[in-house]
Coordinates of C-alpha atoms and ligand atoms in Angstrom, one line a residue:
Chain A
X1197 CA -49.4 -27.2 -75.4
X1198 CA -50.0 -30.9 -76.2
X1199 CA -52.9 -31.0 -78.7
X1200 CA -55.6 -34.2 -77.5
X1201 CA -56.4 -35.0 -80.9
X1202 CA -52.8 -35.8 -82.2
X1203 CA -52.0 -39.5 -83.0
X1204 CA -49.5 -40.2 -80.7
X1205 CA -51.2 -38.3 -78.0
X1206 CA -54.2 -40.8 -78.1
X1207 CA -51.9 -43.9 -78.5
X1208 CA -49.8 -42.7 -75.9
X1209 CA -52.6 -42.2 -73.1
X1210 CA -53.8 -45.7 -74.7
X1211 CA -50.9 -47.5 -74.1
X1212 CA -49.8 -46.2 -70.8
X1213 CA -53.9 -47.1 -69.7
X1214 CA -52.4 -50.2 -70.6
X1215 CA -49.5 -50.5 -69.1
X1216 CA -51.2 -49.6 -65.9
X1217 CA -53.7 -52.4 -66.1
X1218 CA -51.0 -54.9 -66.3
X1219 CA -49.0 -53.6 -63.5
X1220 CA -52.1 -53.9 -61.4
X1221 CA -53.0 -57.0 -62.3
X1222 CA -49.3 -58.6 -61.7
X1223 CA -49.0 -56.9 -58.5
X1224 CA -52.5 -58.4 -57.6
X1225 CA -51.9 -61.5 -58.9
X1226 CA -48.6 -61.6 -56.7
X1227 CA -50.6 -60.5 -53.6
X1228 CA -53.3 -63.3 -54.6
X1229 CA -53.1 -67.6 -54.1
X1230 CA -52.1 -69.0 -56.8
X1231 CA -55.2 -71.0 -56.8
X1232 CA -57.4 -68.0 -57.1
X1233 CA -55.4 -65.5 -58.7
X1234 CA -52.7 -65.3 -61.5
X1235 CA -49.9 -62.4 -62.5
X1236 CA -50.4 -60.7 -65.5
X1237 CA -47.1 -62.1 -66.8
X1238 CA -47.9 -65.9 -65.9
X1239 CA -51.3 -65.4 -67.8
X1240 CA -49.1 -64.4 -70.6
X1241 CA -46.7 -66.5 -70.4
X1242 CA -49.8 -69.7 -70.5
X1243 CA -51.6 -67.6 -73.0
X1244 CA -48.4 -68.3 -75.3
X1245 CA -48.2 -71.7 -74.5
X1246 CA -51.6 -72.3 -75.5
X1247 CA -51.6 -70.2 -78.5
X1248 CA -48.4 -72.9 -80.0
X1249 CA -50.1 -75.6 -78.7
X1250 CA -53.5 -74.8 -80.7
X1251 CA -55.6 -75.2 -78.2
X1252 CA -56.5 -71.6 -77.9
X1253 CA -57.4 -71.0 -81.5
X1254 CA -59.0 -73.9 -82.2
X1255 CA -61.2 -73.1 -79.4
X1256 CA -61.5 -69.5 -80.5
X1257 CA -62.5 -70.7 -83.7
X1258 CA -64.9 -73.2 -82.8
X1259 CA -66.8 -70.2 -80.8
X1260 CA -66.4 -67.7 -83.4
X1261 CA -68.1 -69.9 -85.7
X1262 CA -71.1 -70.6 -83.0
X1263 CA -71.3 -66.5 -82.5
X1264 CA -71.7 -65.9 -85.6
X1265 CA -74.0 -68.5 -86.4
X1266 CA -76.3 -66.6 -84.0
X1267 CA -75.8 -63.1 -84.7
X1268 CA -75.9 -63.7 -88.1
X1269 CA -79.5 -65.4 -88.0
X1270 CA -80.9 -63.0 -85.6
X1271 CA -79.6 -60.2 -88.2
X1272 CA -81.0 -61.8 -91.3
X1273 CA -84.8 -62.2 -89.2
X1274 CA -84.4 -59.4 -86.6
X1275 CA -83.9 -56.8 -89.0
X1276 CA -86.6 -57.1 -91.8
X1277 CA -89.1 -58.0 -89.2
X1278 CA -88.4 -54.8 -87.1
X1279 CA -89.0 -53.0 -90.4
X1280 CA -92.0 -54.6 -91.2
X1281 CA -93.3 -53.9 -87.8
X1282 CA -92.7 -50.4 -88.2
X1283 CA -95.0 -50.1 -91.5
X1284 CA -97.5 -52.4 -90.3
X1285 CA -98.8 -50.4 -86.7
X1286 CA -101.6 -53.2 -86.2
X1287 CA -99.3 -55.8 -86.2
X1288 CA -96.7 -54.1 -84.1
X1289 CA -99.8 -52.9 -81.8
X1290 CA -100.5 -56.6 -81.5
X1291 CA -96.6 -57.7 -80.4
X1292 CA -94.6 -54.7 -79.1
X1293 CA -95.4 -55.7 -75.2
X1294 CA -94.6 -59.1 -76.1
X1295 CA -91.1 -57.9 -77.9
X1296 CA -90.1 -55.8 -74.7
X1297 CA -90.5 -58.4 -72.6
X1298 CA -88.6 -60.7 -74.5
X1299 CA -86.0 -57.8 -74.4
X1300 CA -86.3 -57.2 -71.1
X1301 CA -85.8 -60.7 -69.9
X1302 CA -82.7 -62.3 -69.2
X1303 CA -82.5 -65.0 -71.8
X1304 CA -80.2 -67.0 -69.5
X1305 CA -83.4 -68.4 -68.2
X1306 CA -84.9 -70.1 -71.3
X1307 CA -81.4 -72.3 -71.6
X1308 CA -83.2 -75.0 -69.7
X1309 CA -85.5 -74.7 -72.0
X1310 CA -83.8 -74.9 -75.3
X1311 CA -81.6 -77.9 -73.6
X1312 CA -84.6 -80.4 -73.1
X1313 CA -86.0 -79.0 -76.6
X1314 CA -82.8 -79.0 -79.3
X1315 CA -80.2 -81.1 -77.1
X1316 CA -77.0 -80.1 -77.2
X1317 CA -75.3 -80.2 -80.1
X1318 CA -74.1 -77.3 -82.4
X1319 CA -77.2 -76.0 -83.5
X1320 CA -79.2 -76.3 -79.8
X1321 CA -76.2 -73.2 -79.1
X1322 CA -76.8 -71.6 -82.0
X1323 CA -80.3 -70.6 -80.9
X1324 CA -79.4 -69.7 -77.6
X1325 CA -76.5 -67.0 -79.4
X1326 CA -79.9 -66.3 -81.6
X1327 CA -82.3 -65.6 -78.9
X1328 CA -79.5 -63.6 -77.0
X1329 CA -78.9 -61.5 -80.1
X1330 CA -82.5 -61.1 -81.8
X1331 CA -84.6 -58.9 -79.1
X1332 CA -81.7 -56.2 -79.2
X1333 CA -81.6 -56.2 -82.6
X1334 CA -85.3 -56.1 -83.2
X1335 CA -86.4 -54.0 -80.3
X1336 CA -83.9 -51.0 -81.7
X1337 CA -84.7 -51.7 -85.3
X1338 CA -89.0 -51.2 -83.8
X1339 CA -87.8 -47.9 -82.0
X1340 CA -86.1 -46.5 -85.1
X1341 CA -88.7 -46.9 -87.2
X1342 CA -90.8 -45.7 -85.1
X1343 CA -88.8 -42.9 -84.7
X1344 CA -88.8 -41.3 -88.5
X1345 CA -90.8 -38.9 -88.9
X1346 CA -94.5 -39.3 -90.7
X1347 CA -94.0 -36.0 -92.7
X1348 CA -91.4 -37.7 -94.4
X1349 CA -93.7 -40.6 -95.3
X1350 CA -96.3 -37.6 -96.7
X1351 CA -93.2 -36.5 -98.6
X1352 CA -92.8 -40.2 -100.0
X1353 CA -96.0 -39.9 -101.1
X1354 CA -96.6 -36.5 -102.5
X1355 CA -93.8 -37.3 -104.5
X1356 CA -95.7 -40.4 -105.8
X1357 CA -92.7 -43.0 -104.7
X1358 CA -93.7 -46.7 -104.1
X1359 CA -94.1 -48.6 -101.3
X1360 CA -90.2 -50.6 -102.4
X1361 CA -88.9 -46.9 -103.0
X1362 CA -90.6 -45.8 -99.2
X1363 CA -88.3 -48.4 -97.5
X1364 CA -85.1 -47.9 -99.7
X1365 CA -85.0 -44.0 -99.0
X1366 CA -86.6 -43.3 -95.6
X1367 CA -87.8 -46.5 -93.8
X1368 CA -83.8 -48.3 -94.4
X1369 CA -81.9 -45.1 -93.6
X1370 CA -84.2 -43.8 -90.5
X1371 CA -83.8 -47.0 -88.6
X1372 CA -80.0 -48.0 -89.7
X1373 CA -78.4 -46.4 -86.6
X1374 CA -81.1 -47.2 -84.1
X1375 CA -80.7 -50.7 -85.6
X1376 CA -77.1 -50.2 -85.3
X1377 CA -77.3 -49.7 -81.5
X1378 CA -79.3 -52.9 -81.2
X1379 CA -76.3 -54.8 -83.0
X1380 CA -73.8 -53.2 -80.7
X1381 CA -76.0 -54.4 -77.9
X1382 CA -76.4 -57.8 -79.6
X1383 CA -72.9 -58.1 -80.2
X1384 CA -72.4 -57.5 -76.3
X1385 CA -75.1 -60.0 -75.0
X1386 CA -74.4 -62.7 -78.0
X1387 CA -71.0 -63.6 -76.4
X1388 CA -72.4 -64.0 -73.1
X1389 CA -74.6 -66.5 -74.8
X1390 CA -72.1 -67.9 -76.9
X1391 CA -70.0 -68.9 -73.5
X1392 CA -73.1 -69.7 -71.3
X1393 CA -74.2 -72.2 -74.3
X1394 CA -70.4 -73.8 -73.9
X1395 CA -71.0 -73.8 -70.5
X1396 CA -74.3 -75.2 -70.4
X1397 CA -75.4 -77.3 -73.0
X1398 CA -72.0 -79.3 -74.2
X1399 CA -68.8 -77.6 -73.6
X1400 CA -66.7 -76.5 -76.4
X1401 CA -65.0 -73.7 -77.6
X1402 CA -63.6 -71.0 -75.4
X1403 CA -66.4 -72.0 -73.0
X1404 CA -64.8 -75.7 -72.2
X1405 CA -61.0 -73.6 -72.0
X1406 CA -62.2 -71.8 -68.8
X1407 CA -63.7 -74.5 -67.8
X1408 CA -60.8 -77.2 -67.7
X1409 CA -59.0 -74.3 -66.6
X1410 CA -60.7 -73.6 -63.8
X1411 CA -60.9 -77.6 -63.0
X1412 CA -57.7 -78.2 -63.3
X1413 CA -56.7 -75.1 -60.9
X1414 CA -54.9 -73.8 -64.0
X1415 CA -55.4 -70.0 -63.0
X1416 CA -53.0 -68.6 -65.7
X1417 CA -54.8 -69.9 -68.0
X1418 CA -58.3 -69.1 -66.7
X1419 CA -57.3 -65.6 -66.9
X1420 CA -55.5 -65.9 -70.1
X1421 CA -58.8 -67.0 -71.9
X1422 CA -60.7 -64.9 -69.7
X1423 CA -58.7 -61.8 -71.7
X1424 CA -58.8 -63.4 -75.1
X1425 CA -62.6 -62.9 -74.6
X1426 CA -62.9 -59.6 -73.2
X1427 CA -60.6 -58.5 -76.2
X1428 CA -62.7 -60.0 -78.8
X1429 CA -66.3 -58.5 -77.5
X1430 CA -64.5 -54.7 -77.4
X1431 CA -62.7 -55.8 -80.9
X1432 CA -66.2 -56.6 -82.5
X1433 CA -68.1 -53.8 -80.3
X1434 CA -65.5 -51.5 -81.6
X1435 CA -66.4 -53.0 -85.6
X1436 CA -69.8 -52.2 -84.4
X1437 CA -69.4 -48.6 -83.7
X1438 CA -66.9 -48.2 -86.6
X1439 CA -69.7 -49.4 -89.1
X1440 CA -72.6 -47.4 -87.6
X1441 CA -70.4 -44.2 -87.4
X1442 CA -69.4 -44.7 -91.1
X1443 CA -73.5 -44.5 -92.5
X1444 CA -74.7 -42.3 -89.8
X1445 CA -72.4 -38.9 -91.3
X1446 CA -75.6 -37.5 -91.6
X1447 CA -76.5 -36.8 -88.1
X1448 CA -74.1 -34.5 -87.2
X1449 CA -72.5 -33.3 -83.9
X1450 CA -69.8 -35.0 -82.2
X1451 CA -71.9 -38.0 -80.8
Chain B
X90 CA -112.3 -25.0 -118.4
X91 CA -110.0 -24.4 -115.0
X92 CA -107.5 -27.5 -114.5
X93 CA -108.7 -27.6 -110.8
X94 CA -112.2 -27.9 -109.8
X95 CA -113.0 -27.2 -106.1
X96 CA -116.6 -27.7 -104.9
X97 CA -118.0 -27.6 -101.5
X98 CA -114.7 -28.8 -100.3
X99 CA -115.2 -29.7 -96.8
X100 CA -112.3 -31.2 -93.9
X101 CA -113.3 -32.4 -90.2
X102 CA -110.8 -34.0 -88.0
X103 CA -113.0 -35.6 -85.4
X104 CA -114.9 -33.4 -84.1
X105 CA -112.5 -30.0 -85.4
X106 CA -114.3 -28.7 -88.8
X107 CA -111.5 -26.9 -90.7
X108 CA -113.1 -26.1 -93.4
X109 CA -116.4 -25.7 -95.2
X110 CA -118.4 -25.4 -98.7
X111 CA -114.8 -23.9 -100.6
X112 CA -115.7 -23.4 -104.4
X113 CA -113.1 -22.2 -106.2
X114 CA -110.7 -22.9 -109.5
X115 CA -107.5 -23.1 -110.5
X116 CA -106.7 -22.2 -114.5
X117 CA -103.8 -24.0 -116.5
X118 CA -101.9 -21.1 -116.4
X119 CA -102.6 -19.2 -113.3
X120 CA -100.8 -18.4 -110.0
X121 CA -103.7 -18.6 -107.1
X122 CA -102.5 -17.1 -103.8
X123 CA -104.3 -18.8 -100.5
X124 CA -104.1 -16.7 -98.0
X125 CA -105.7 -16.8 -94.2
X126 CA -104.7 -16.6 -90.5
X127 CA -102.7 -19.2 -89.1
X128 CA -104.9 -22.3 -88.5
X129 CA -107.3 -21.9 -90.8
X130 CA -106.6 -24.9 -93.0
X131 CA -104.4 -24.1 -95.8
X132 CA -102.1 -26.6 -95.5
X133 CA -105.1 -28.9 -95.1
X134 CA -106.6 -27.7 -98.0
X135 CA -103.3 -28.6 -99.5
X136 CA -102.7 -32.1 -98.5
X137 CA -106.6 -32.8 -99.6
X138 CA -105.5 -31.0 -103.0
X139 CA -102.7 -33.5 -103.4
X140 CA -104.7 -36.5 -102.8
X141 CA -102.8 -37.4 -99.5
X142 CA -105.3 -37.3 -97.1
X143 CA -109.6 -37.5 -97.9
X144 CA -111.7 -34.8 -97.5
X145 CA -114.9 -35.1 -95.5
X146 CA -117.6 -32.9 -98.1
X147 CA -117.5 -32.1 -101.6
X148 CA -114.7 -32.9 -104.2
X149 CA -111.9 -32.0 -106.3
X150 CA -111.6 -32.6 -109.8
X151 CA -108.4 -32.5 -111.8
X152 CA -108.0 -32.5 -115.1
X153 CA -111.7 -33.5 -115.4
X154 CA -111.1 -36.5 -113.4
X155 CA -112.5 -36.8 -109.6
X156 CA -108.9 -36.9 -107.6
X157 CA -107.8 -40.2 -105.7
X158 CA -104.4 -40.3 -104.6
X159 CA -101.6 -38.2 -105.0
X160 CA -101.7 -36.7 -108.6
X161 CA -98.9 -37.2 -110.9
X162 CA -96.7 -34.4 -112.2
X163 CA -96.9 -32.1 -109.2
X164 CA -95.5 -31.5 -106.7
X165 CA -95.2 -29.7 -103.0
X166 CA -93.2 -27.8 -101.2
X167 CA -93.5 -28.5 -97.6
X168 CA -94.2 -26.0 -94.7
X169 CA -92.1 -28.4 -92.7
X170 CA -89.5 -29.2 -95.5
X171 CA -89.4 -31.9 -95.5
X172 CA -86.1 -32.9 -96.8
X173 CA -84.8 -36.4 -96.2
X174 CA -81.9 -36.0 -93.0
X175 CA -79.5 -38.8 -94.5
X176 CA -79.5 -37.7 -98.3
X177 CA -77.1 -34.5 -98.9
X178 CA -78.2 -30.7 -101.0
X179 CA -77.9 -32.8 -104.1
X180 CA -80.0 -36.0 -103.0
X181 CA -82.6 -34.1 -101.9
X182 CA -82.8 -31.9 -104.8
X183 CA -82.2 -35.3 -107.1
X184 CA -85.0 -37.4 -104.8
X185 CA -88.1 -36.1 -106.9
X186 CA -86.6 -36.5 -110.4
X187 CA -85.7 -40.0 -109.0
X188 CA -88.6 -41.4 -108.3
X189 CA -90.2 -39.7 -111.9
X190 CA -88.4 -42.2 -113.1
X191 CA -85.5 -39.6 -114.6
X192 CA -82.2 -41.1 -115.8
X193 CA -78.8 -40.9 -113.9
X194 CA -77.6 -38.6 -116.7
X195 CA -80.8 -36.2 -116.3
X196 CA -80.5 -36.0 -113.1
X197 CA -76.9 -35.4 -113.0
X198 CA -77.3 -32.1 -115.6
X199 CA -80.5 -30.7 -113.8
X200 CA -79.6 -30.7 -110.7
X201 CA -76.6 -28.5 -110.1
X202 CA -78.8 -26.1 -111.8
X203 CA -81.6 -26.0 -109.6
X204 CA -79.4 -25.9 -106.9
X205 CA -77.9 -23.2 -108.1
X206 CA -81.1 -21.2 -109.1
X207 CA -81.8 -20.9 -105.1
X208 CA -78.2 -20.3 -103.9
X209 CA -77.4 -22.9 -102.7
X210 CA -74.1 -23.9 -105.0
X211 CA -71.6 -24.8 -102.5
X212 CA -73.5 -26.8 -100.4
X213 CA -74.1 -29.8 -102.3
X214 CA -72.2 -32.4 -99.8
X215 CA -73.9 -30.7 -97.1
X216 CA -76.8 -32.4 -94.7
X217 CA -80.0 -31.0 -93.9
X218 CA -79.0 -30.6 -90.2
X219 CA -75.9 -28.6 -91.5
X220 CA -78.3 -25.9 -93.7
X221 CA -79.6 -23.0 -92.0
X222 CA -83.9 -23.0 -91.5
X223 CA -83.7 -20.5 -94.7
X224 CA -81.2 -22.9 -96.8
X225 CA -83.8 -26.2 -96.1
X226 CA -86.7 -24.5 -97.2
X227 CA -84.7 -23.3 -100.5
X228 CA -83.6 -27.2 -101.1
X229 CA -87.3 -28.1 -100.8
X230 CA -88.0 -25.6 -103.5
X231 CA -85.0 -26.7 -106.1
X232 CA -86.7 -30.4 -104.9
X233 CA -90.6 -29.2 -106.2
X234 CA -89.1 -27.4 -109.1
X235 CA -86.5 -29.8 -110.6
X236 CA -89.2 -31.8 -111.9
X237 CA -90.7 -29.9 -114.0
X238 CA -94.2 -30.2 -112.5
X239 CA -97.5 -29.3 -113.7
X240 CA -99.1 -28.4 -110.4
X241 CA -97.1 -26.9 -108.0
X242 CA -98.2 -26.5 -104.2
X243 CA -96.4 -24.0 -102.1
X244 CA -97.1 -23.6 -98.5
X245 CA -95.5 -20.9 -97.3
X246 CA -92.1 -21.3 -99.2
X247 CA -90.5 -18.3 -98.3
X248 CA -91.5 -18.2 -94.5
X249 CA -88.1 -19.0 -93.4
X250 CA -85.9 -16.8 -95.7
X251 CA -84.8 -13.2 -94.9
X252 CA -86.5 -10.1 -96.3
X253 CA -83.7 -9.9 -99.0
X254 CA -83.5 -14.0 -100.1
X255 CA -87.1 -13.7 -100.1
X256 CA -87.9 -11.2 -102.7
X257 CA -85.3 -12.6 -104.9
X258 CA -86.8 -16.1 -104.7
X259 CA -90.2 -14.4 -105.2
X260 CA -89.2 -12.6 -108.4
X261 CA -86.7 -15.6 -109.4
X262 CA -90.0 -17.9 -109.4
X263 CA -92.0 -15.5 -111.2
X264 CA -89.1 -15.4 -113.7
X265 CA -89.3 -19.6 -113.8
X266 CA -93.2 -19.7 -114.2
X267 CA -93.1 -17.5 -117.0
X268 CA -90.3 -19.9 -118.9
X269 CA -93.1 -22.2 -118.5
X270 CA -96.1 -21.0 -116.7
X271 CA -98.3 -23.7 -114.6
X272 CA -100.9 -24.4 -112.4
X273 CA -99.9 -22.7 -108.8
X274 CA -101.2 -22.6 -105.9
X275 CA -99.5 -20.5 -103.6
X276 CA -100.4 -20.1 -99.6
X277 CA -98.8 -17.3 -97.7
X278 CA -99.5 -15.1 -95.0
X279 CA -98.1 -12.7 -96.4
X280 CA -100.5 -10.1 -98.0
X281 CA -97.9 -8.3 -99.8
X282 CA -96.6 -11.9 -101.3
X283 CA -99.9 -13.2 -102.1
X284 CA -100.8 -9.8 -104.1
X285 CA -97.4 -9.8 -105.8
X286 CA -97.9 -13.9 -106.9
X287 CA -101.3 -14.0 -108.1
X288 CA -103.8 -14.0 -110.8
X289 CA -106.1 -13.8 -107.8
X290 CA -106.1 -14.1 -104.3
X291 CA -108.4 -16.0 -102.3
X292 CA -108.9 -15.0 -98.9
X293 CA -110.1 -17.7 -96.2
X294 CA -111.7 -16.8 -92.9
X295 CA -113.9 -17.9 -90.3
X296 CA -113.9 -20.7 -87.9
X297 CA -114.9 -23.4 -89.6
X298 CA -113.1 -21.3 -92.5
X299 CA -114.5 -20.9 -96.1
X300 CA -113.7 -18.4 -99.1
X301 CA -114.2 -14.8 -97.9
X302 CA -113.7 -13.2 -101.1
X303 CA -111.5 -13.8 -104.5
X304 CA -109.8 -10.7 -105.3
X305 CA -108.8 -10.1 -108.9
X306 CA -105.2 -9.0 -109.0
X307 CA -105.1 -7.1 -112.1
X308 CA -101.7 -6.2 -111.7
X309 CA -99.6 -6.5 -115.1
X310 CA -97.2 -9.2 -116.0
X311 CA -94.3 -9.6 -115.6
X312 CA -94.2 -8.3 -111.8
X313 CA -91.0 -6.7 -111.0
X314 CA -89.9 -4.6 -108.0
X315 CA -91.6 -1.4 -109.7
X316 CA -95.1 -3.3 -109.2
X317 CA -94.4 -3.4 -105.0
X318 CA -94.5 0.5 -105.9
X319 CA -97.1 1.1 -107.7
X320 CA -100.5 2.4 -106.5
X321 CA -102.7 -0.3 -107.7
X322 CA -100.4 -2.6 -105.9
X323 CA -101.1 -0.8 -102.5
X324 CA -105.2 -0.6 -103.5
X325 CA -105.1 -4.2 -103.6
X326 CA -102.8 -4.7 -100.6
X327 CA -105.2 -2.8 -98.5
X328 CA -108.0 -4.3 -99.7
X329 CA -107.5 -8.0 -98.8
X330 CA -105.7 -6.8 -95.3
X331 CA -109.5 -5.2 -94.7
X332 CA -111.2 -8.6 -96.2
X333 CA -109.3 -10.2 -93.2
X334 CA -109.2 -7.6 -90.6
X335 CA -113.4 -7.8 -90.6
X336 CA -115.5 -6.5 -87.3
X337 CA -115.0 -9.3 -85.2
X338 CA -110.5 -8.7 -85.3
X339 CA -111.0 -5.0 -85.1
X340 CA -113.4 -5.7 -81.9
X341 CA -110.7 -7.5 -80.5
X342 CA -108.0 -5.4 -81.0
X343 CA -109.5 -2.7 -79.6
X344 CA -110.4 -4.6 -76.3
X345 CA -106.7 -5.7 -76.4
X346 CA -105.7 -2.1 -76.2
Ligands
ATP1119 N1 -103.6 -34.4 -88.5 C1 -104.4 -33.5 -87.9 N2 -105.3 -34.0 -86.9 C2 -106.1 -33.2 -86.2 N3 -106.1 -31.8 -86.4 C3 -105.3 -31.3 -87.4 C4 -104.4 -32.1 -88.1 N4 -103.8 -31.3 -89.0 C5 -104.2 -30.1 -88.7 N5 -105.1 -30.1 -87.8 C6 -105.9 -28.9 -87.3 O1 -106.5 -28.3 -88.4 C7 -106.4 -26.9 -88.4 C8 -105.7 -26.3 -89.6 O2 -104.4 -26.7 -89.7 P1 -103.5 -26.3 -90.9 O3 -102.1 -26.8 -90.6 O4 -104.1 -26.7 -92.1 O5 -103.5 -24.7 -90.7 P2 -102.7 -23.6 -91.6 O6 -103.8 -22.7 -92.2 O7 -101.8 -24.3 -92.6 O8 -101.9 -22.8 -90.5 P3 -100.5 -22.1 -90.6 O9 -100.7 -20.8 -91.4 O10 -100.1 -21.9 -89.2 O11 -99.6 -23.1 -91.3 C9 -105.7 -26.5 -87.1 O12 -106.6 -26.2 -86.1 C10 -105.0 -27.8 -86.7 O13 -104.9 -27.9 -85.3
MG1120 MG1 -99.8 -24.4 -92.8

């Protein structure tokens, strides 16, 4: 009998899941107009032509370096605050309704907003990547906290430790994977901020490809950069996972 | 002079009084044994003890000073564990001796021994949620006694533990406190385990509770396995089961039957 967990058991199913996309997707693209719809192997044939020509990587870069901008700053604020919130009740008391409807809200709607305040230019995007990345981020990193237990803050303190000591051993580690969740989630909702910022506010990047794409009823190419994308949120979703799974050993059980 | 002090020691949460007017002491060198029935504040008592939460009435003085905070050179093993999920056997066990300040090379020769003094060798990669009820409880007890402490506060260490693990812990901390005999305060509800710790055994009751009686345990050091035999042992046994099984419990057993 075939064992699931072998290697080449997993790589196979993988690759024949993938094989079976792309024979959908060139027998719909056949099916399809041209000018709505595009075979798998023209999309790959213009997702060649645009990687020797440059213009696909220097539009990948260019958004790379915008979603990263963003998720970086909302990691270097969202986390510490979350934390802080967590040891501080009356503060959190005084914002935690506030913080869930920040999270709750599609941050879509503030790009208006941010367009009329910050303009368009490189760092107007970064902030809307920021505000789509913070509230996950923060929101989790409130819950996890929340979430460790307060006998193991009376265990903190029996054993005399400081208040620096109280965050390094139990307030750090007890939020880390909620924390992680929220960066999964930020990861996930940053892109779609990173594109509708390129869309919105000045195009560039892999937001301005689709767009001349789609202008210039270059469907190949539409879908070509419509894959590079999807590929790069499950490659950075996957990093995600990969990191949280690595400093969470300690909760056991095949989650 | 007793190390501890404890007059009219009094705890209300709200409008719940748990405990009233305790007197009692605590020498430098002595094993107390706390027992009472489930509720009656011992863990409480405890946590007001060890300076982590206030008490309500009278006070606590340690080492001639009034307590504030939790008190240095002590330490507590935890009714609830209380190990830390995301450190292994041998960070909880180091965690203590960590924050005392100890170096990496003390920690590194003391520990493996205090694991292996509560059998748990073997199980020093291994994560809280990966130890057995029993096997936690034994890792908060190498935790309290790898550093050496002064005080120590047991609630209920042994509650988890089978009948066998238990009497060798018991006789394995007996063997420990005489290499270096402390302060100890030991709560149990365990008549027989109180009896066989103590220098005395104080007996709370009542609702609010307070001190019933302190019963001398004039059993001979060191306590070995011949002492659960011996007749004094059951005297003594029987004697604090009546302090607690007073009018009102034997009313209400007999209704129950
Ligand atoms: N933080 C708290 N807030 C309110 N009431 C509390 C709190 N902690 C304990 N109590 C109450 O105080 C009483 C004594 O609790 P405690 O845990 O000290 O009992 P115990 O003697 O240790 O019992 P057990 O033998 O079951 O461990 C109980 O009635 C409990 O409901
Ligand atoms: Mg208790």
């Amino acid at each position: 009998m075939l064992r699931s967990d072998a290697r080449w058991v997993r790589w196979a199913t993988y690759a024949l899941s993938a094989l079976g996309g792309a024979v959908l997707w060139e027998l719909g693209g056949r099916g399809a107009s041209p000018a709505i719809f595009s075979p798998f192997s023209a999309s790959m044939e213009r997702l060649v032509e645009m990687l020797r020509t440059g213009e696909l990587g220097a539009g990948l870069a260019g958004s790379l370096a915008l979603f990263f901008a963003g998720l970086g700053l909302a990691l270097v604020t969202a986390l510490p605050f979350g934390l802080l919130l967590a040891r501080a009740p009356l503060v959190r008391a005084a914002v935690s309704d506030a913080i869930l409807l920040l999270y709750a809200m599609p941050m879509v709607a503030l790009i208006p907003f941010i367009l009329s305040l910050m303009g368009v230019d490189f760092g107007a995007k970064v902030i809307v990547v920021f505000l789509f990345c913070f509230f996950p981020i923060l929101y989790n990193t409130v819950e996890g906290a929340r979430s460790i237990k307060p006998e193991l803050i009376e265990v903190a303190r029996a054993f005399r430790s400081s208040e620096w000591a109280i965050w390094r051993d139990i307030m750090v580690p007890g939020a880390f994977p909620y924390a992680m969740t929220g960066v999964r989630q930020a990861i996930g909702r940053g892109l779609v901020g990173m594109v509708a910022a390129e869309f919105f506010l000045s195009a560039s990047g892999i937001g301005q490809l689709i767009m001349t794409s789609a202008r210039n009823f270059d469907t190949a190419g539409l879908f070509a950069t419509v894959l590079i994308i999807a590929l790069l949120g499950s490659a950075l979703m996957a990093l995600g996972r990969a990191l949280e799974d690595r400093f969470t050993l300690w909760r056991g059980g095949g989650r | 002079m007793p190390r501890i002090a404890v007059r009219g020691a009094g705890k209300r949460y709200g409008e719940l009084q748990v405990f009233r007017g305790l007197d009692l002491s605590v020498g430098q060198r002595e094993i107390v044994a706390l027992v009472g029935p489930s509720g009656c504040g011992k863990t409480t008592f405890l946590r007001c003890l060890d300076g982590l939460i206030p008490m309500s009435e009278g006070e606590i003085v340690v080492d001639g000073k009034p307590i504030n905070g939790p008190l240095p050179r002590t330490a507590m093993v935890f009714q609830h564990f209380g190990l830390l999920p995301w450190k292994t056997v041998r960070g909880n066990v180091a965690y203590g001796l960590d924050l005392a300040g100890a170096s990496k090379a003390e920690i590194r020769e003391r520990v493996p021994h205090f694991i292996q003094l509560v059998g748990l060798a073997g199980f020093e990669d291994a994560y809280p949620y990966q130890l057995s009820g029993g096997m936690q409880q034994r890792c908060g007890l190498a935790r309290a006694l790898a550093v050496e402490p002064d005080l120590l506060l047991m609630d209920e260490p042994f509650a988890s533990v089978d009948a066998q693990t238990r009497e060798i812990l018991q006789f394995e901390l007996l063997r420990i406190w005489r290499m270096r005999p402390t302060s100890m305060i030991f709560v149990t509800h365990s008549i027989e385990e109180a009896v066989l710790m103590g220098d005395r055994v104080i007996v709370l009751k009542g609702r609010p509770s307070g001190v019933a009686e302190i019963v001398e345990v004039d059993l001979p050091r060191p306590r070995t396995r011949a002492t659960l035999a011996s007749p004094r042992f059951a005297q003594l046994r029987e004697h604090v089961w009546n302090i607690l099984m007073d009018e009102a419990r034997r009313a209400e057993f007999e209704l129950e039957r």
